[in-house]
Coordinates of C-alpha atoms and ligand atoms in Angstrom, one line a residue:
X1 CA 166.6 208.5 180.0
X2 CA 166.3 208.8 183.7
X3 CA 164.7 212.0 185.0
X4 CA 165.5 213.8 188.2
X5 CA 162.9 211.6 190.0
X6 CA 165.0 208.6 189.4
X7 CA 168.1 210.2 190.8
X8 CA 166.1 211.1 193.9
X9 CA 165.5 207.4 194.2
X10 CA 169.3 206.8 193.9
X11 CA 169.9 209.2 196.7
X12 CA 167.3 207.4 198.7
X13 CA 169.0 204.1 197.9
X14 CA 172.2 205.3 199.6
X15 CA 170.5 207.3 202.3
X16 CA 168.6 204.2 203.5
X17 CA 171.7 202.0 203.5
X18 CA 173.9 204.6 205.1
X19 CA 171.8 206.1 207.8
X20 CA 174.7 206.5 210.1
X21 CA 174.6 209.2 212.7
X22 CA 174.8 207.7 216.2
X23 CA 175.3 204.2 214.7
X24 CA 178.1 202.0 215.9
X25 CA 181.3 202.4 214.0
X26 CA 183.0 199.2 213.2
X27 CA 186.4 198.8 214.9
X28 CA 185.3 201.1 217.7
X29 CA 184.0 198.3 220.0
X30 CA 180.4 199.1 219.2
X31 CA 180.5 202.6 220.6
X32 CA 178.2 205.1 218.7
X33 CA 179.9 207.2 216.0
X34 CA 179.5 210.5 217.9
X35 CA 181.6 212.3 215.2
X36 CA 178.6 212.4 212.9
X37 CA 176.2 215.0 214.3
X38 CA 174.0 214.9 211.1
X39 CA 174.6 212.5 208.3
X40 CA 173.1 212.2 204.8
X41 CA 169.9 214.2 204.0
X42 CA 170.4 217.9 204.8
X43 CA 172.3 220.5 202.8
X44 CA 175.5 219.5 204.6
X45 CA 176.6 216.8 207.0
X46 CA 177.6 218.1 210.4
X47 CA 180.7 216.6 211.7
X48 CA 182.5 216.8 215.0
X49 CA 186.3 216.1 214.7
X50 CA 188.0 214.2 217.5
X51 CA 189.5 216.6 220.0
X52 CA 193.2 217.2 219.6
X53 CA 193.6 215.4 216.2
X54 CA 194.6 216.7 212.8
X55 CA 192.2 216.0 210.0
X56 CA 193.6 214.4 206.8
X57 CA 191.5 214.7 203.7
X58 CA 191.9 213.4 200.1
X59 CA 189.7 213.1 197.0
X60 CA 190.1 210.7 194.0
X61 CA 188.1 210.1 190.9
X62 CA 187.8 206.7 189.2
X63 CA 186.6 206.9 185.6
X64 CA 185.1 203.9 183.8
X65 CA 187.4 202.3 181.2
X66 CA 190.3 204.5 182.5
X67 CA 190.6 203.2 186.1
X68 CA 188.4 200.1 185.9
X69 CA 186.4 198.3 183.2
X70 CA 182.9 199.7 182.9
X71 CA 181.6 196.2 182.6
X72 CA 183.2 195.0 185.9
X73 CA 181.1 193.7 188.8
X74 CA 179.7 196.8 190.6
X75 CA 180.4 195.3 194.0
X76 CA 184.0 195.1 193.1
X77 CA 184.1 198.6 191.6
X78 CA 182.8 200.0 194.8
X79 CA 185.3 198.0 196.8
X80 CA 188.2 199.3 194.7
X81 CA 187.0 202.9 194.7
X82 CA 186.8 203.1 198.4
X83 CA 189.9 201.1 199.2
X84 CA 192.2 203.1 196.9
X85 CA 191.0 206.3 198.7
X86 CA 191.4 204.6 202.1
X87 CA 195.0 203.8 201.1
X88 CA 195.7 207.6 201.0
X89 CA 194.5 207.9 204.6
X90 CA 196.7 204.9 205.6
X91 CA 199.7 206.5 203.9
X92 CA 199.3 209.5 206.2
X93 CA 198.8 207.3 209.2
X94 CA 195.3 208.7 209.6
X95 CA 192.4 206.7 211.0
X96 CA 189.3 206.7 208.8
X97 CA 186.3 208.9 209.8
X98 CA 184.0 209.9 207.0
X99 CA 183.6 209.9 203.2
X100 CA 181.5 211.5 200.6
X101 CA 180.5 210.1 197.2
X102 CA 179.8 211.8 193.9
X103 CA 178.5 209.3 191.5
X104 CA 178.0 209.9 187.8
X105 CA 175.9 207.2 186.1
X106 CA 174.7 206.7 182.5
X107 CA 171.4 205.4 183.8
X108 CA 169.5 204.5 187.0
X109 CA 169.8 200.8 186.9
X110 CA 168.9 198.9 190.2
X111 CA 170.8 195.8 189.0
X112 CA 173.9 197.9 189.0
X113 CA 173.1 200.1 192.0
X114 CA 172.2 197.4 194.5
X115 CA 175.6 195.5 194.3
X116 CA 177.5 198.8 194.1
X117 CA 175.8 200.2 197.3
X118 CA 176.3 196.8 199.0
X119 CA 180.0 196.8 198.1
X120 CA 180.4 200.3 199.3
X121 CA 178.7 199.7 202.6
X122 CA 180.5 196.5 203.3
X123 CA 183.8 198.0 202.6
X124 CA 183.0 201.1 204.7
X125 CA 182.0 198.8 207.6
X126 CA 185.2 196.8 207.3
X127 CA 187.4 199.9 207.6
X128 CA 185.2 201.9 210.0
X129 CA 184.5 204.8 207.7
X130 CA 181.0 206.5 207.5
X131 CA 179.3 207.9 204.3
X132 CA 178.1 211.3 205.3
X133 CA 177.0 212.8 202.0
X134 CA 176.8 212.3 198.3
X135 CA 175.6 213.5 194.9
X136 CA 174.4 211.8 191.8
X137 CA 174.5 213.1 188.2
X138 CA 173.8 211.6 184.8
X139 CA 176.7 211.0 182.5
X140 CA 179.5 208.5 181.7
X141 CA 180.2 206.3 184.7
X142 CA 182.6 207.9 187.2
X143 CA 183.1 207.7 190.9
X144 CA 184.5 210.4 193.1
X145 CA 185.2 209.7 196.7
X146 CA 186.5 212.1 199.3
X147 CA 187.8 210.6 202.5
X148 CA 188.6 212.2 205.8
X149 CA 190.6 210.7 208.6
X150 CA 192.1 211.8 211.9
X151 CA 195.8 211.6 212.8
X152 CA 198.1 212.2 215.8
X153 CA 201.4 212.0 213.9
X154 CA 200.9 212.4 210.1
X155 CA 203.4 210.6 207.9
X156 CA 204.4 213.2 205.2
X157 CA 206.5 213.0 202.1
X158 CA 208.9 215.7 203.0
X159 CA 210.7 214.4 206.0
X160 CA 213.3 212.0 204.6
X161 CA 216.9 212.5 205.4
X162 CA 220.2 211.6 203.6
X163 CA 221.0 207.9 204.3
X164 CA 217.5 207.0 205.5
X165 CA 216.6 203.4 204.5
X166 CA 213.8 203.0 202.0
X167 CA 211.2 200.3 202.8
X168 CA 208.2 198.9 201.0
X169 CA 205.3 196.9 202.6
X170 CA 204.4 193.4 201.4
X171 CA 204.8 192.7 197.7
X172 CA 205.0 194.8 194.5
X173 CA 203.7 194.4 191.0
X174 CA 200.5 192.5 191.6
X175 CA 198.2 195.4 190.7
X176 CA 199.9 196.2 187.4
X177 CA 200.3 192.5 186.6
X178 CA 196.6 192.0 187.2
X179 CA 195.6 194.6 184.5
X180 CA 195.8 192.4 181.3
X181 CA 193.5 189.8 183.0
X182 CA 191.2 192.5 184.4
X183 CA 190.9 194.0 180.9
X184 CA 190.3 190.5 179.4
X185 CA 193.4 190.8 177.2
X186 CA 194.6 187.4 178.6
X187 CA 192.6 184.8 180.4
X188 CA 194.9 183.5 183.1
X189 CA 194.6 180.3 185.2
X190 CA 192.0 179.9 187.9
X191 CA 194.7 180.6 190.5
X192 CA 195.8 183.8 188.7
X193 CA 192.2 184.9 188.4
X194 CA 191.9 184.7 192.2
X195 CA 195.1 186.7 192.8
X196 CA 194.0 189.2 190.2
X197 CA 190.7 189.7 191.9
X198 CA 192.3 190.2 195.3
X199 CA 195.1 192.5 194.0
X200 CA 192.9 194.7 191.7
X201 CA 189.5 194.9 193.4
X202 CA 190.4 194.3 197.1
X203 CA 193.8 196.1 197.6
X204 CA 194.5 196.3 201.3
X205 CA 195.0 199.8 202.7
X206 CA 198.1 199.5 204.9
X207 CA 196.7 200.9 208.2
X208 CA 198.4 198.4 210.4
X209 CA 201.9 199.0 208.9
X210 CA 201.4 202.7 209.0
X211 CA 200.4 202.6 212.7
X212 CA 203.4 200.5 213.5
X213 CA 206.0 202.6 211.7
X214 CA 204.5 205.9 212.9
X215 CA 207.2 206.5 215.5
X216 CA 210.1 205.5 213.2
X217 CA 209.4 206.7 209.6
X218 CA 210.7 210.0 208.4
X219 CA 208.5 210.1 205.3
X220 CA 205.9 207.9 203.7
X221 CA 203.4 207.5 200.8
X222 CA 201.3 204.8 199.2
X223 CA 202.5 203.4 196.0
X224 CA 199.9 204.2 193.4
X225 CA 202.0 205.1 190.4
X226 CA 204.8 202.6 190.8
X227 CA 207.7 202.5 193.3
X228 CA 210.1 204.3 190.9
X229 CA 207.9 207.3 190.4
X230 CA 206.6 207.3 194.0
X231 CA 210.1 207.2 195.6
X232 CA 210.9 210.2 193.3
X233 CA 208.0 212.0 194.9
X234 CA 209.5 211.5 198.4
X235 CA 212.8 212.6 197.0
X236 CA 211.4 215.8 195.5
X237 CA 209.4 216.6 198.6
X238 CA 212.4 216.1 200.8
X239 CA 214.9 217.8 198.5
X240 CA 216.8 214.5 198.0
X241 CA 217.3 211.6 195.6
X242 CA 217.2 207.8 196.1
X243 CA 219.1 204.7 195.2
X244 CA 217.3 201.4 194.9
X245 CA 218.8 197.9 195.0
X246 CA 216.5 196.1 192.6
X247 CA 217.5 192.6 193.6
X248 CA 215.8 193.3 197.0
X249 CA 212.4 194.1 195.6
X250 CA 209.7 191.8 196.9
X251 CA 208.2 190.9 193.6
X252 CA 204.6 189.6 193.7
X253 CA 204.2 185.9 192.5
X254 CA 201.4 187.2 190.2
X255 CA 203.9 189.5 188.5
X256 CA 206.3 186.7 188.1
X257 CA 203.7 184.3 186.7
X258 CA 202.1 186.8 184.3
X259 CA 205.0 189.1 183.4
X260 CA 207.9 186.6 183.4
X261 CA 211.1 188.5 182.5
X262 CA 209.2 191.8 182.9
X263 CA 208.3 191.0 186.5
X264 CA 211.0 193.2 188.0
X265 CA 210.1 196.2 185.8
X266 CA 206.4 195.6 186.6
X267 CA 207.2 195.7 190.4
X268 CA 209.3 198.8 189.9
X269 CA 207.2 200.9 187.5
X270 CA 203.7 199.3 187.5
X271 CA 201.0 201.2 189.3
X272 CA 198.1 200.1 191.6
X273 CA 200.1 198.5 194.4
X274 CA 198.7 200.6 197.3
X275 CA 201.6 199.4 199.4
X276 CA 203.5 201.8 201.6
X277 CA 206.9 203.2 200.7
X278 CA 208.6 204.9 203.6
X279 CA 211.9 206.0 204.8
X280 CA 213.5 205.2 208.2
X281 CA 216.6 206.9 209.8
X282 CA 219.4 204.5 210.6
X283 CA 219.0 204.9 214.4
X284 CA 215.5 203.4 214.3
X285 CA 216.3 200.3 212.3
X286 CA 216.8 198.0 215.2
X287 CA 213.5 199.0 216.9
X288 CA 211.7 198.7 213.6
X289 CA 213.2 195.2 212.9
X290 CA 211.9 194.0 216.3
X291 CA 208.4 194.6 215.2
X292 CA 208.6 191.8 212.5
X293 CA 206.5 193.8 210.0
X294 CA 205.9 192.6 206.4
X295 CA 208.3 195.1 205.0
X296 CA 211.5 195.0 202.9
X297 CA 214.4 197.4 202.8
X298 CA 215.0 198.3 199.1
X299 CA 217.5 201.2 199.1
X300 CA 218.7 204.5 200.7
X301 CA 218.0 208.2 200.3
X302 CA 220.9 210.2 198.9
X303 CA 221.8 213.8 198.6
X304 CA 222.0 213.7 194.8
X305 CA 218.6 214.2 193.2
X306 CA 217.0 211.6 191.0
X307 CA 216.5 207.9 191.4
X308 CA 219.4 205.6 190.7
X309 CA 218.6 201.9 190.2
X310 CA 221.2 199.1 190.7
X311 CA 220.8 195.4 190.1
X312 CA 223.4 193.4 191.9
X313 CA 225.6 196.5 191.9
X314 CA 225.2 197.3 188.2
X315 CA 223.4 200.4 187.0
X316 CA 220.0 199.5 185.6
X317 CA 217.8 201.6 183.4
X318 CA 214.1 201.1 183.5
X319 CA 212.0 201.5 180.3
X320 CA 209.2 203.6 182.0
X321 CA 208.8 205.8 185.1
X322 CA 205.4 204.8 186.4
X323 CA 201.9 205.5 185.4
X324 CA 201.4 208.9 183.9
X325 CA 197.9 210.4 184.4
X326 CA 198.1 212.7 181.4
Ligands
MG401 MG1 198.6 208.4 197.6

């Protein structure tokens, strides 16, 4: 059983890898990260927010064997944990600044910690976010990450209007389709394995799309629980409902190859997509279209509450309504 001394070591592990104050932030043309006055090692980090910006902050816990298999590659677990949190920043059109990590571990195992810390630091580098504090405790494996970003024009859920067009970014259903292979329930071909790895452990936070739609979108969120449930969140926050034309959904090839006839339902109700869902008023459609973004219009907001699904004009009833946490 690891004593407190070993957890001191873990802290050192992260401190040495993430000594960051005054270090260049990736994506900032090598300029020093002046926002971190004091990083890991004191009672608190001291942070200096960018002038004139609004801070966006979010926290998320990933529990072993609930949100990822405990036996998964630690490098990939770290990548997924940070990326799904970054996705929440992207959904608000916030640029990443800082994050903190609370790590609960069953044991102090360098063979696990080394790749985990490497995955975390490489992902942080990639997205220009700085680890500024953390805590380790002993217990069943779980990872809590709090991210903070800065925004000029936050994309909220509550701004959609009646008749606004509903868009999604990229493709849907890959994350949920990946799950049976991630869990080892089915094996999958080599090509599927590759797509599963990308979809599940390296989801791409949609910062570029969020930046591009910032001036046009009336509401946005990232799709973590499935499009059907998440568009309902925009509807509830905006006091509206939505209608979706399911034949338009950009279904992931992985969902088609793994789920077959269930691919549409997977794209609609499966979780773990981390794509953006956003609404755009009619008058901005032309300007948005000119940007040639990887986005697809899938429906309209309506005054009547609830979400109505149509497939080629016919009413369509889904079997589930997205991932339920409890
Ligand atoms: Mg979210």
